[in-house]
Amino acid sequence: MRYVGQKLIQLIIVVVAVTFLTSAGIRFLKPDPVTFITQGAEDTPEAKAKAAQIRADLYLDRPVVVQYVLWIRDLVTGNLGTSINSNTPISTLLSNSLPISLTLMIYAQFLALLFAVPLAMIAAYRANGMLDRGFNVGAFAFLSVPNYILGLFLALIFAVRLGWVPRISENVPLFTDPVDHVRNYALPAVTLAVGLFAGYFRLLRNDLIATLQSDFITMARAKGMSTSRIMFRHALRPSSFSLLTAAAVNIGAIIGGSVIVEQIFRLQGAGFTTVDAIARRDYPTLQAFVAVFAIIFVVANFAVDMLYAVLDPRIRHARALA
């Protein structure tokens, strides 16, 4: 419990640091949100009064620290404010767009791990063989292609030329139309998953090769255990720690990648909304979405850190003694 408490304090510090830097950095946007909204027309008394009211509503007339404290107070109480462009409650924007991005991120992680784990096991068992070399060449190729280039290429081939998927992806609920749901999410998810797959494959392959040289694996082979039992029961588990760490750390890369991918496929997720908020100087919307992204990142890393203790009891005992 003491260790969990320490980790929670660290995660809170990370969220506070990210949101505070975002709050302070937005003040340096040129033009500032108020000037952008009023188009700089603050000459008339009515315009000046409107600008002053907007600054007061956004706490822009307060010092940075005071502004941030007031915003945190509103965030904790559930008052995220209203978009200054669409006049829509930010909570509504989040509820509409965040599930789309989370669905895309989950699909990308799932696809990356679905292919990376079995292929890494095959490559590691046949290390330096033809399959291993072929998989490595493919992984290097995938790592070298930026996701925005891959996304445009996939859209050109499968959406424009072949017409297998829509040119503009929409959020079709899974249980409403499963086929159309898959068609709309397929290209964005594959675009995000390819780079993740290559990194996961190489990491797990190297760890498995090292594990397969251990004495307990030699003993398992001497006992006549089947290859599948050795790989899944004895080799995969101790080799998965680096993979779990990479999966947690890559949450940040997935969030950043989703911003680009959603723009390419016009998927109206949280990343798309964040870019739109930046372009329109929608200060409260941008700050709220950055805070949500930061919370997602630290919670995912916290969950993976707790999962370490489940996979390896030695870690749990060491923490209990610390």
mmCIF file of C-alpha atoms in Angstrom:
data_model
loop_
_atom_site.group_PDB
_atom_site.id
_atom_site.type_symbol
_atom_site.label_atom_id
_atom_site.label_comp_id
_atom_site.label_asym_id
_atom_site.label_seq_id
_atom_site.Cartn_x
_atom_site.Cartn_y
_atom_site.Cartn_z
ATOM 1 C CA MET A 1 0.000 0.000 0.000
ATOM 2 C CA ARG A 2 2.881 2.344 0.725
ATOM 3 C CA TYR A 3 4.347 1.678 -2.711
ATOM 4 C CA VAL A 4 0.972 2.272 -4.369
ATOM 5 C CA GLY A 5 0.626 5.538 -2.478
ATOM 6 C CA GLN A 6 4.064 6.678 -3.628
ATOM 7 C CA LYS A 7 3.229 5.874 -7.247
ATOM 8 C CA LEU A 8 -0.065 7.736 -7.026
ATOM 9 C CA ILE A 9 1.710 10.823 -5.673
ATOM 10 C CA GLN A 10 4.192 10.647 -8.547
ATOM 11 C CA LEU A 11 1.382 10.353 -11.082
ATOM 12 C CA ILE A 12 -0.433 13.340 -9.614
ATOM 13 C CA ILE A 13 2.784 15.377 -9.853
ATOM 14 C CA VAL A 14 3.133 14.439 -13.528
ATOM 15 C CA VAL A 15 -0.451 15.458 -14.317
ATOM 16 C CA VAL A 16 -0.050 18.754 -12.447
ATOM 17 C CA ALA A 17 3.223 19.510 -14.251
ATOM 18 C CA VAL A 18 1.779 18.789 -17.705
ATOM 19 C CA THR A 19 -1.408 20.770 -17.154
ATOM 20 C CA PHE A 20 0.412 23.699 -15.566
ATOM 21 C CA LEU A 21 2.903 23.945 -18.427
ATOM 22 C CA THR A 22 0.015 23.802 -20.881
ATOM 23 C CA SER A 23 -1.840 26.511 -19.000
ATOM 24 C CA ALA A 24 1.235 28.739 -18.904
ATOM 25 C CA GLY A 25 2.221 28.021 -22.507
ATOM 26 C CA ILE A 26 -1.167 28.937 -23.927
ATOM 27 C CA ARG A 27 -0.659 32.476 -22.639
ATOM 28 C CA PHE A 28 2.109 32.879 -25.210
ATOM 29 C CA LEU A 29 -0.116 32.030 -28.178
ATOM 30 C CA LYS A 30 -0.176 34.822 -30.756
ATOM 31 C CA PRO A 31 -2.774 36.129 -31.178
ATOM 32 C CA ASP A 32 -4.210 35.321 -27.766
ATOM 33 C CA PRO A 33 -7.653 33.651 -27.572
ATOM 34 C CA VAL A 34 -9.511 36.893 -26.886
ATOM 35 C CA THR A 35 -7.923 38.782 -29.779
ATOM 36 C CA PHE A 36 -8.585 35.797 -32.051
ATOM 37 C CA ILE A 37 -12.265 35.700 -31.090
ATOM 38 C CA THR A 38 -12.864 39.429 -31.362
ATOM 39 C CA GLN A 39 -10.635 39.651 -34.472
ATOM 40 C CA GLY A 40 -8.738 42.424 -32.746
ATOM 41 C CA ALA A 41 -11.774 44.728 -32.923
ATOM 42 C CA GLU A 42 -11.739 46.074 -29.373
ATOM 43 C CA ASP A 43 -12.138 49.757 -30.264
ATOM 44 C CA THR A 44 -15.792 50.156 -29.349
ATOM 45 C CA PRO A 45 -16.982 50.076 -25.740
ATOM 46 C CA GLU A 46 -19.106 46.993 -26.488
ATOM 47 C CA ALA A 47 -16.135 45.115 -27.941
ATOM 48 C CA LYS A 48 -13.928 46.081 -25.030
ATOM 49 C CA ALA A 49 -16.574 44.929 -22.569
ATOM 50 C CA LYS A 50 -16.927 41.610 -24.411
ATOM 51 C CA ALA A 51 -13.159 41.089 -24.452
ATOM 52 C CA ALA A 52 -12.905 41.885 -20.754
ATOM 53 C CA GLN A 53 -15.701 39.421 -19.981
ATOM 54 C CA ILE A 54 -14.007 36.663 -21.971
ATOM 55 C CA ARG A 55 -10.710 37.274 -20.190
ATOM 56 C CA ALA A 56 -12.487 37.144 -16.838
ATOM 57 C CA ASP A 57 -14.321 33.915 -17.753
ATOM 58 C CA LEU A 58 -11.038 32.286 -18.811
ATOM 59 C CA TYR A 59 -9.144 33.717 -15.826
ATOM 60 C CA LEU A 60 -6.744 35.384 -18.262
ATOM 61 C CA ASP A 61 -6.875 38.548 -16.184
ATOM 62 C CA ARG A 62 -5.284 36.686 -13.255
ATOM 63 C CA PRO A 63 -1.634 35.697 -12.650
ATOM 64 C CA VAL A 64 -0.601 32.338 -14.134
ATOM 65 C CA VAL A 65 -0.555 30.485 -10.811
ATOM 66 C CA VAL A 66 -3.913 31.867 -9.705
ATOM 67 C CA GLN A 67 -5.402 31.080 -13.088
ATOM 68 C CA TYR A 68 -4.169 27.509 -12.862
ATOM 69 C CA VAL A 69 -5.489 26.994 -9.331
ATOM 70 C CA LEU A 70 -8.918 28.263 -10.354
ATOM 71 C CA TRP A 71 -8.921 25.974 -13.382
ATOM 72 C CA ILE A 72 -7.962 22.966 -11.232
ATOM 73 C CA ARG A 73 -10.803 23.846 -8.879
ATOM 74 C CA ASP A 74 -13.236 23.814 -11.799
ATOM 75 C CA LEU A 75 -11.759 20.561 -13.140
ATOM 76 C CA VAL A 76 -12.115 18.750 -9.800
ATOM 77 C CA THR A 77 -15.721 19.897 -9.462
ATOM 78 C CA GLY A 78 -16.517 18.710 -12.986
ATOM 79 C CA ASN A 79 -16.882 22.171 -14.471
ATOM 80 C CA LEU A 80 -14.808 21.959 -17.647
ATOM 81 C CA GLY A 81 -16.320 25.096 -19.066
ATOM 82 C CA THR A 82 -17.665 25.847 -22.526
ATOM 83 C CA SER A 83 -15.965 25.950 -25.889
ATOM 84 C CA ILE A 84 -15.456 29.595 -26.819
ATOM 85 C CA ASN A 85 -15.951 28.811 -30.496
ATOM 86 C CA SER A 86 -18.830 26.348 -30.705
ATOM 87 C CA ASN A 87 -20.409 27.399 -27.388
ATOM 88 C CA THR A 88 -20.707 23.682 -26.596
ATOM 89 C CA PRO A 89 -19.973 22.323 -23.118
ATOM 90 C CA ILE A 90 -16.500 20.814 -23.123
ATOM 91 C CA SER A 91 -17.839 17.783 -21.268
ATOM 92 C CA THR A 92 -20.063 17.139 -24.289
ATOM 93 C CA LEU A 93 -17.111 17.460 -26.670
ATOM 94 C CA LEU A 94 -15.173 14.974 -24.542
ATOM 95 C CA SER A 95 -18.025 12.481 -24.317
ATOM 96 C CA ASN A 96 -18.477 12.607 -28.103
ATOM 97 C CA SER A 97 -14.835 12.477 -29.196
ATOM 98 C CA LEU A 98 -12.864 10.648 -26.489
ATOM 99 C CA PRO A 99 -14.543 7.225 -27.005
ATOM 100 C CA ILE A 100 -13.564 7.415 -30.684
ATOM 101 C CA SER A 101 -9.892 8.000 -29.862
ATOM 102 C CA LEU A 102 -9.877 5.358 -27.128
ATOM 103 C CA THR A 103 -11.410 2.836 -29.533
ATOM 104 C CA LEU A 104 -8.761 3.652 -32.118
ATOM 105 C CA MET A 105 -5.949 3.341 -29.538
ATOM 106 C CA ILE A 106 -7.254 0.005 -28.230
ATOM 107 C CA TYR A 107 -7.545 -1.416 -31.747
ATOM 108 C CA ALA A 108 -4.014 -0.250 -32.601
ATOM 109 C CA GLN A 109 -2.506 -1.818 -29.471
ATOM 110 C CA PHE A 110 -4.478 -5.007 -29.973
ATOM 111 C CA LEU A 111 -3.408 -5.414 -33.608
ATOM 112 C CA ALA A 112 0.230 -4.633 -32.803
ATOM 113 C CA LEU A 113 0.394 -7.196 -29.980
ATOM 114 C CA LEU A 114 -1.711 -9.755 -31.859
ATOM 115 C CA PHE A 115 0.901 -10.010 -34.608
ATOM 116 C CA ALA A 116 4.055 -9.081 -32.685
ATOM 117 C CA VAL A 117 3.847 -11.766 -29.970
ATOM 118 C CA PRO A 118 3.438 -14.905 -32.103
ATOM 119 C CA LEU A 119 5.835 -13.713 -34.823
ATOM 120 C CA ALA A 120 8.459 -12.820 -32.209
ATOM 121 C CA MET A 121 8.121 -16.287 -30.685
ATOM 122 C CA ILE A 122 8.577 -17.926 -34.082
ATOM 123 C CA ALA A 123 11.552 -15.726 -34.911
ATOM 124 C CA ALA A 124 13.203 -16.296 -31.529
ATOM 125 C CA TYR A 125 12.791 -20.068 -31.697
ATOM 126 C CA ARG A 126 14.295 -20.070 -35.191
ATOM 127 C CA ALA A 127 16.843 -17.326 -34.493
ATOM 128 C CA ASN A 128 18.984 -16.361 -37.483
ATOM 129 C CA GLY A 129 16.898 -18.563 -39.753
ATOM 130 C CA MET A 130 15.179 -17.470 -42.945
ATOM 131 C CA LEU A 131 11.936 -16.553 -41.194
ATOM 132 C CA ASP A 132 13.778 -14.605 -38.514
ATOM 133 C CA ARG A 133 15.739 -12.623 -41.083
ATOM 134 C CA GLY A 134 12.636 -11.946 -43.147
ATOM 135 C CA PHE A 135 10.672 -10.758 -40.119
ATOM 136 C CA ASN A 136 13.544 -8.490 -39.087
ATOM 137 C CA VAL A 137 13.757 -6.900 -42.527
ATOM 138 C CA GLY A 138 10.011 -6.273 -42.456
ATOM 139 C CA ALA A 139 10.198 -4.788 -38.951
ATOM 140 C CA PHE A 140 12.978 -2.403 -40.002
ATOM 141 C CA ALA A 141 10.928 -1.361 -43.029
ATOM 142 C CA PHE A 142 7.848 -0.663 -40.918
ATOM 143 C CA LEU A 143 9.885 1.321 -38.387
ATOM 144 C CA SER A 144 11.283 3.543 -41.122
ATOM 145 C CA VAL A 145 7.899 4.620 -42.505
ATOM 146 C CA PRO A 146 6.238 7.574 -40.683
ATOM 147 C CA ASN A 147 2.598 6.923 -39.845
ATOM 148 C CA TYR A 148 1.385 9.973 -41.776
ATOM 149 C CA ILE A 149 3.060 8.646 -44.953
ATOM 150 C CA LEU A 150 1.679 5.161 -44.350
ATOM 151 C CA GLY A 151 -1.791 6.563 -43.654
ATOM 152 C CA LEU A 152 -1.851 8.542 -46.892
ATOM 153 C CA PHE A 153 -0.600 5.507 -48.836
ATOM 154 C CA LEU A 154 -3.229 3.187 -47.339
ATOM 155 C CA ALA A 155 -5.972 5.744 -47.935
ATOM 156 C CA LEU A 156 -4.908 6.137 -51.579
ATOM 157 C CA ILE A 157 -4.870 2.391 -52.229
ATOM 158 C CA PHE A 158 -7.775 1.021 -50.190
ATOM 159 C CA ALA A 159 -10.112 4.019 -49.998
ATOM 160 C CA VAL A 160 -9.551 5.924 -53.247
ATOM 161 C CA ARG A 161 -8.412 3.268 -55.728
ATOM 162 C CA LEU A 162 -10.130 0.117 -54.478
ATOM 163 C CA GLY A 163 -13.003 1.679 -52.540
ATOM 164 C CA TRP A 164 -12.966 -1.041 -49.886
ATOM 165 C CA VAL A 165 -13.270 1.430 -47.035
ATOM 166 C CA PRO A 166 -14.799 4.926 -46.754
ATOM 167 C CA ARG A 167 -12.642 7.894 -47.747
ATOM 168 C CA ILE A 168 -13.780 9.707 -44.601
ATOM 169 C CA SER A 169 -13.939 7.527 -41.498
ATOM 170 C CA GLU A 170 -16.978 7.868 -39.251
ATOM 171 C CA ASN A 171 -17.769 6.600 -35.785
ATOM 172 C CA VAL A 172 -20.175 3.749 -36.456
ATOM 173 C CA PRO A 173 -21.017 1.918 -33.192
ATOM 174 C CA LEU A 174 -19.795 -1.674 -33.111
ATOM 175 C CA PHE A 175 -23.128 -3.213 -32.140
ATOM 176 C CA THR A 176 -25.093 -1.080 -34.584
ATOM 177 C CA ASP A 177 -23.236 -2.238 -37.693
ATOM 178 C CA PRO A 178 -20.139 -4.390 -36.974
ATOM 179 C CA VAL A 179 -19.077 -4.569 -40.619
ATOM 180 C CA ASP A 180 -19.289 -0.837 -41.208
ATOM 181 C CA HIS A 181 -17.589 -0.249 -37.855
ATOM 182 C CA VAL A 182 -14.603 -2.332 -38.935
ATOM 183 C CA ARG A 183 -14.495 -0.659 -42.354
ATOM 184 C CA ASN A 184 -14.329 2.800 -40.781
ATOM 185 C CA TYR A 185 -11.696 1.954 -38.157
ATOM 186 C CA ALA A 186 -9.563 -0.464 -40.196
ATOM 187 C CA LEU A 187 -7.182 1.954 -41.922
ATOM 188 C CA PRO A 188 -6.665 4.325 -38.966
ATOM 189 C CA ALA A 189 -5.998 1.392 -36.626
ATOM 190 C CA VAL A 190 -3.596 -0.326 -39.041
ATOM 191 C CA THR A 191 -1.762 2.961 -39.619
ATOM 192 C CA LEU A 192 -1.150 3.335 -35.891
ATOM 193 C CA ALA A 193 -0.441 -0.352 -35.311
ATOM 194 C CA VAL A 194 2.286 -0.912 -37.919
ATOM 195 C CA GLY A 195 4.976 1.105 -36.159
ATOM 196 C CA LEU A 196 4.002 -0.329 -32.773
ATOM 197 C CA PHE A 197 4.123 -3.869 -34.141
ATOM 198 C CA ALA A 198 7.668 -3.431 -35.439
ATOM 199 C CA GLY A 199 8.951 -2.109 -32.110
ATOM 200 C CA TYR A 200 7.172 -4.760 -30.058
ATOM 201 C CA PHE A 201 8.366 -7.553 -32.349
ATOM 202 C CA ARG A 202 12.041 -6.627 -32.129
ATOM 203 C CA LEU A 203 11.919 -6.068 -28.376
ATOM 204 C CA LEU A 204 10.166 -9.339 -27.541
ATOM 205 C CA ARG A 205 12.278 -11.318 -30.019
ATOM 206 C CA ASN A 206 15.518 -10.198 -28.388
ATOM 207 C CA ASP A 207 14.226 -10.920 -24.882
ATOM 208 C CA LEU A 208 12.974 -14.355 -25.912
ATOM 209 C CA ILE A 209 16.317 -15.273 -27.455
ATOM 210 C CA ALA A 210 18.049 -14.397 -24.170
ATOM 211 C CA THR A 211 15.457 -16.317 -22.128
ATOM 212 C CA LEU A 212 15.730 -19.430 -24.319
ATOM 213 C CA GLN A 213 19.415 -19.642 -23.401
ATOM 214 C CA SER A 214 18.633 -19.865 -19.671
ATOM 215 C CA ASP A 215 19.251 -22.977 -17.594
ATOM 216 C CA PHE A 216 15.588 -23.507 -16.700
ATOM 217 C CA ILE A 217 14.705 -23.677 -20.406
ATOM 218 C CA THR A 218 17.429 -26.277 -20.924
ATOM 219 C CA MET A 219 15.970 -28.268 -18.036
ATOM 220 C CA ALA A 220 12.469 -28.013 -19.504
ATOM 221 C CA ARG A 221 13.750 -29.363 -22.803
ATOM 222 C CA ALA A 222 15.552 -32.166 -21.020
ATOM 223 C CA LYS A 223 12.265 -33.183 -19.393
ATOM 224 C CA GLY A 224 10.769 -33.623 -22.854
ATOM 225 C CA MET A 225 8.333 -30.699 -22.740
ATOM 226 C CA SER A 226 6.775 -29.689 -26.024
ATOM 227 C CA THR A 227 7.972 -26.594 -27.844
ATOM 228 C CA SER A 228 4.650 -24.806 -27.421
ATOM 229 C CA ARG A 229 4.628 -25.472 -23.675
ATOM 230 C CA ILE A 230 8.195 -24.206 -23.298
ATOM 231 C CA MET A 231 7.507 -21.059 -25.304
ATOM 232 C CA PHE A 232 4.156 -20.112 -23.779
ATOM 233 C CA ARG A 233 4.549 -21.473 -20.233
ATOM 234 C CA HIS A 234 8.210 -20.850 -19.471
ATOM 235 C CA ALA A 235 9.741 -18.387 -21.958
ATOM 236 C CA LEU A 236 7.047 -15.816 -22.721
ATOM 237 C CA ARG A 237 6.236 -14.753 -19.175
ATOM 238 C CA PRO A 238 9.747 -13.704 -18.034
ATOM 239 C CA SER A 239 10.354 -12.103 -21.436
ATOM 240 C CA SER A 240 7.271 -9.898 -21.358
ATOM 241 C CA PHE A 241 8.419 -7.197 -18.916
ATOM 242 C CA SER A 242 10.147 -5.068 -21.529
ATOM 243 C CA LEU A 243 7.152 -5.523 -23.814
ATOM 244 C CA LEU A 244 4.775 -4.318 -21.099
ATOM 245 C CA THR A 245 6.978 -1.310 -20.420
ATOM 246 C CA ALA A 246 7.078 -0.449 -24.114
ATOM 247 C CA ALA A 247 3.302 -0.857 -24.401
ATOM 248 C CA ALA A 248 2.785 1.569 -21.518
ATOM 249 C CA VAL A 249 5.310 4.125 -22.726
ATOM 250 C CA ASN A 250 3.897 3.945 -26.249
ATOM 251 C CA ILE A 251 0.557 5.221 -24.966
ATOM 252 C CA GLY A 252 2.086 8.668 -25.431
ATOM 253 C CA ALA A 253 3.165 7.792 -28.970
ATOM 254 C CA ILE A 254 -0.311 6.452 -29.727
ATOM 255 C CA ILE A 255 -1.923 9.648 -28.460
ATOM 256 C CA GLY A 256 0.416 11.728 -30.615
ATOM 257 C CA GLY A 257 -0.075 9.430 -33.573
ATOM 258 C CA SER A 258 -3.854 9.483 -33.226
ATOM 259 C CA VAL A 259 -3.810 13.270 -33.622
ATOM 260 C CA ILE A 260 -2.204 12.869 -37.059
ATOM 261 C CA VAL A 261 -4.139 9.774 -38.112
ATOM 262 C CA GLU A 262 -7.493 11.287 -37.182
ATOM 263 C CA GLN A 263 -6.652 14.289 -39.330
ATOM 264 C CA ILE A 264 -5.757 12.083 -42.303
ATOM 265 C CA PHE A 265 -8.937 10.022 -42.136
ATOM 266 C CA ARG A 266 -11.118 12.868 -40.787
ATOM 267 C CA LEU A 267 -12.107 10.753 -37.798
ATOM 268 C CA GLN A 268 -13.782 13.080 -35.303
ATOM 269 C CA GLY A 269 -11.923 11.906 -32.217
ATOM 270 C CA ALA A 270 -10.202 13.713 -29.380
ATOM 271 C CA GLY A 271 -7.039 14.223 -31.431
ATOM 272 C CA PHE A 272 -9.017 15.843 -34.236
ATOM 273 C CA THR A 273 -10.822 18.071 -31.743
ATOM 274 C CA THR A 274 -7.521 19.065 -30.098
ATOM 275 C CA VAL A 275 -6.009 20.185 -33.401
ATOM 276 C CA ASP A 276 -9.168 22.135 -34.171
ATOM 277 C CA ALA A 277 -8.975 23.788 -30.740
ATOM 278 C CA ILE A 278 -5.366 24.837 -31.408
ATOM 279 C CA ALA A 279 -6.273 26.304 -34.794
ATOM 280 C CA ARG A 280 -9.206 28.243 -33.348
ATOM 281 C CA ARG A 281 -7.391 29.297 -30.142
ATOM 282 C CA ASP A 282 -10.088 27.505 -28.152
ATOM 283 C CA TYR A 283 -8.213 27.872 -24.863
ATOM 284 C CA PRO A 284 -10.509 26.009 -22.416
ATOM 285 C CA THR A 285 -11.088 23.095 -24.803
ATOM 286 C CA LEU A 286 -7.379 22.655 -25.472
ATOM 287 C CA GLN A 287 -6.486 22.731 -21.780
ATOM 288 C CA ALA A 288 -9.179 20.202 -20.871
ATOM 289 C CA PHE A 289 -8.196 17.757 -23.615
ATOM 290 C CA VAL A 290 -4.491 17.951 -22.736
ATOM 291 C CA ALA A 291 -5.375 17.186 -19.115
ATOM 292 C CA VAL A 292 -7.412 14.143 -20.182
ATOM 293 C CA PHE A 293 -4.574 12.862 -22.382
ATOM 294 C CA ALA A 294 -2.118 13.273 -19.505
ATOM 295 C CA ILE A 295 -4.419 11.380 -17.135
ATOM 296 C CA ILE A 296 -4.825 8.530 -19.640
ATOM 297 C CA PHE A 297 -1.057 8.265 -20.019
ATOM 298 C CA VAL A 298 -0.205 8.170 -16.318
ATOM 299 C CA VAL A 299 -3.064 5.807 -15.439
ATOM 300 C CA ALA A 300 -1.956 3.352 -18.141
ATOM 301 C CA ASN A 301 1.627 3.440 -16.861
ATOM 302 C CA PHE A 302 0.418 2.970 -13.284
ATOM 303 C CA ALA A 303 -1.655 -0.063 -14.306
ATOM 304 C CA VAL A 304 1.305 -1.653 -16.080
ATOM 305 C CA ASP A 305 3.548 -1.034 -13.079
ATOM 306 C CA MET A 306 1.046 -2.854 -10.871
ATOM 307 C CA LEU A 307 0.875 -5.669 -13.419
ATOM 308 C CA TYR A 308 4.596 -6.318 -12.959
ATOM 309 C CA ALA A 309 3.898 -7.632 -9.458
ATOM 310 C CA VAL A 310 1.288 -10.026 -10.827
ATOM 311 C CA LEU A 311 3.665 -11.453 -13.434
ATOM 312 C CA ASP A 312 6.679 -11.753 -11.137
ATOM 313 C CA PRO A 313 6.152 -12.417 -7.401
ATOM 314 C CA ARG A 314 9.793 -11.436 -6.746
ATOM 315 C CA ILE A 315 8.903 -7.828 -7.565
ATOM 316 C CA ARG A 316 5.941 -7.925 -5.177
ATOM 317 C CA HIS A 317 8.072 -9.311 -2.347
ATOM 318 C CA ALA A 318 10.846 -6.774 -2.970
ATOM 319 C CA ARG A 319 8.341 -3.929 -2.772
ATOM 320 C CA ALA A 320 6.887 -5.335 0.437
ATOM 321 C CA LEU A 321 10.346 -5.316 2.016
ATOM 322 C CA ALA A 322 11.261 -1.834 0.743
#
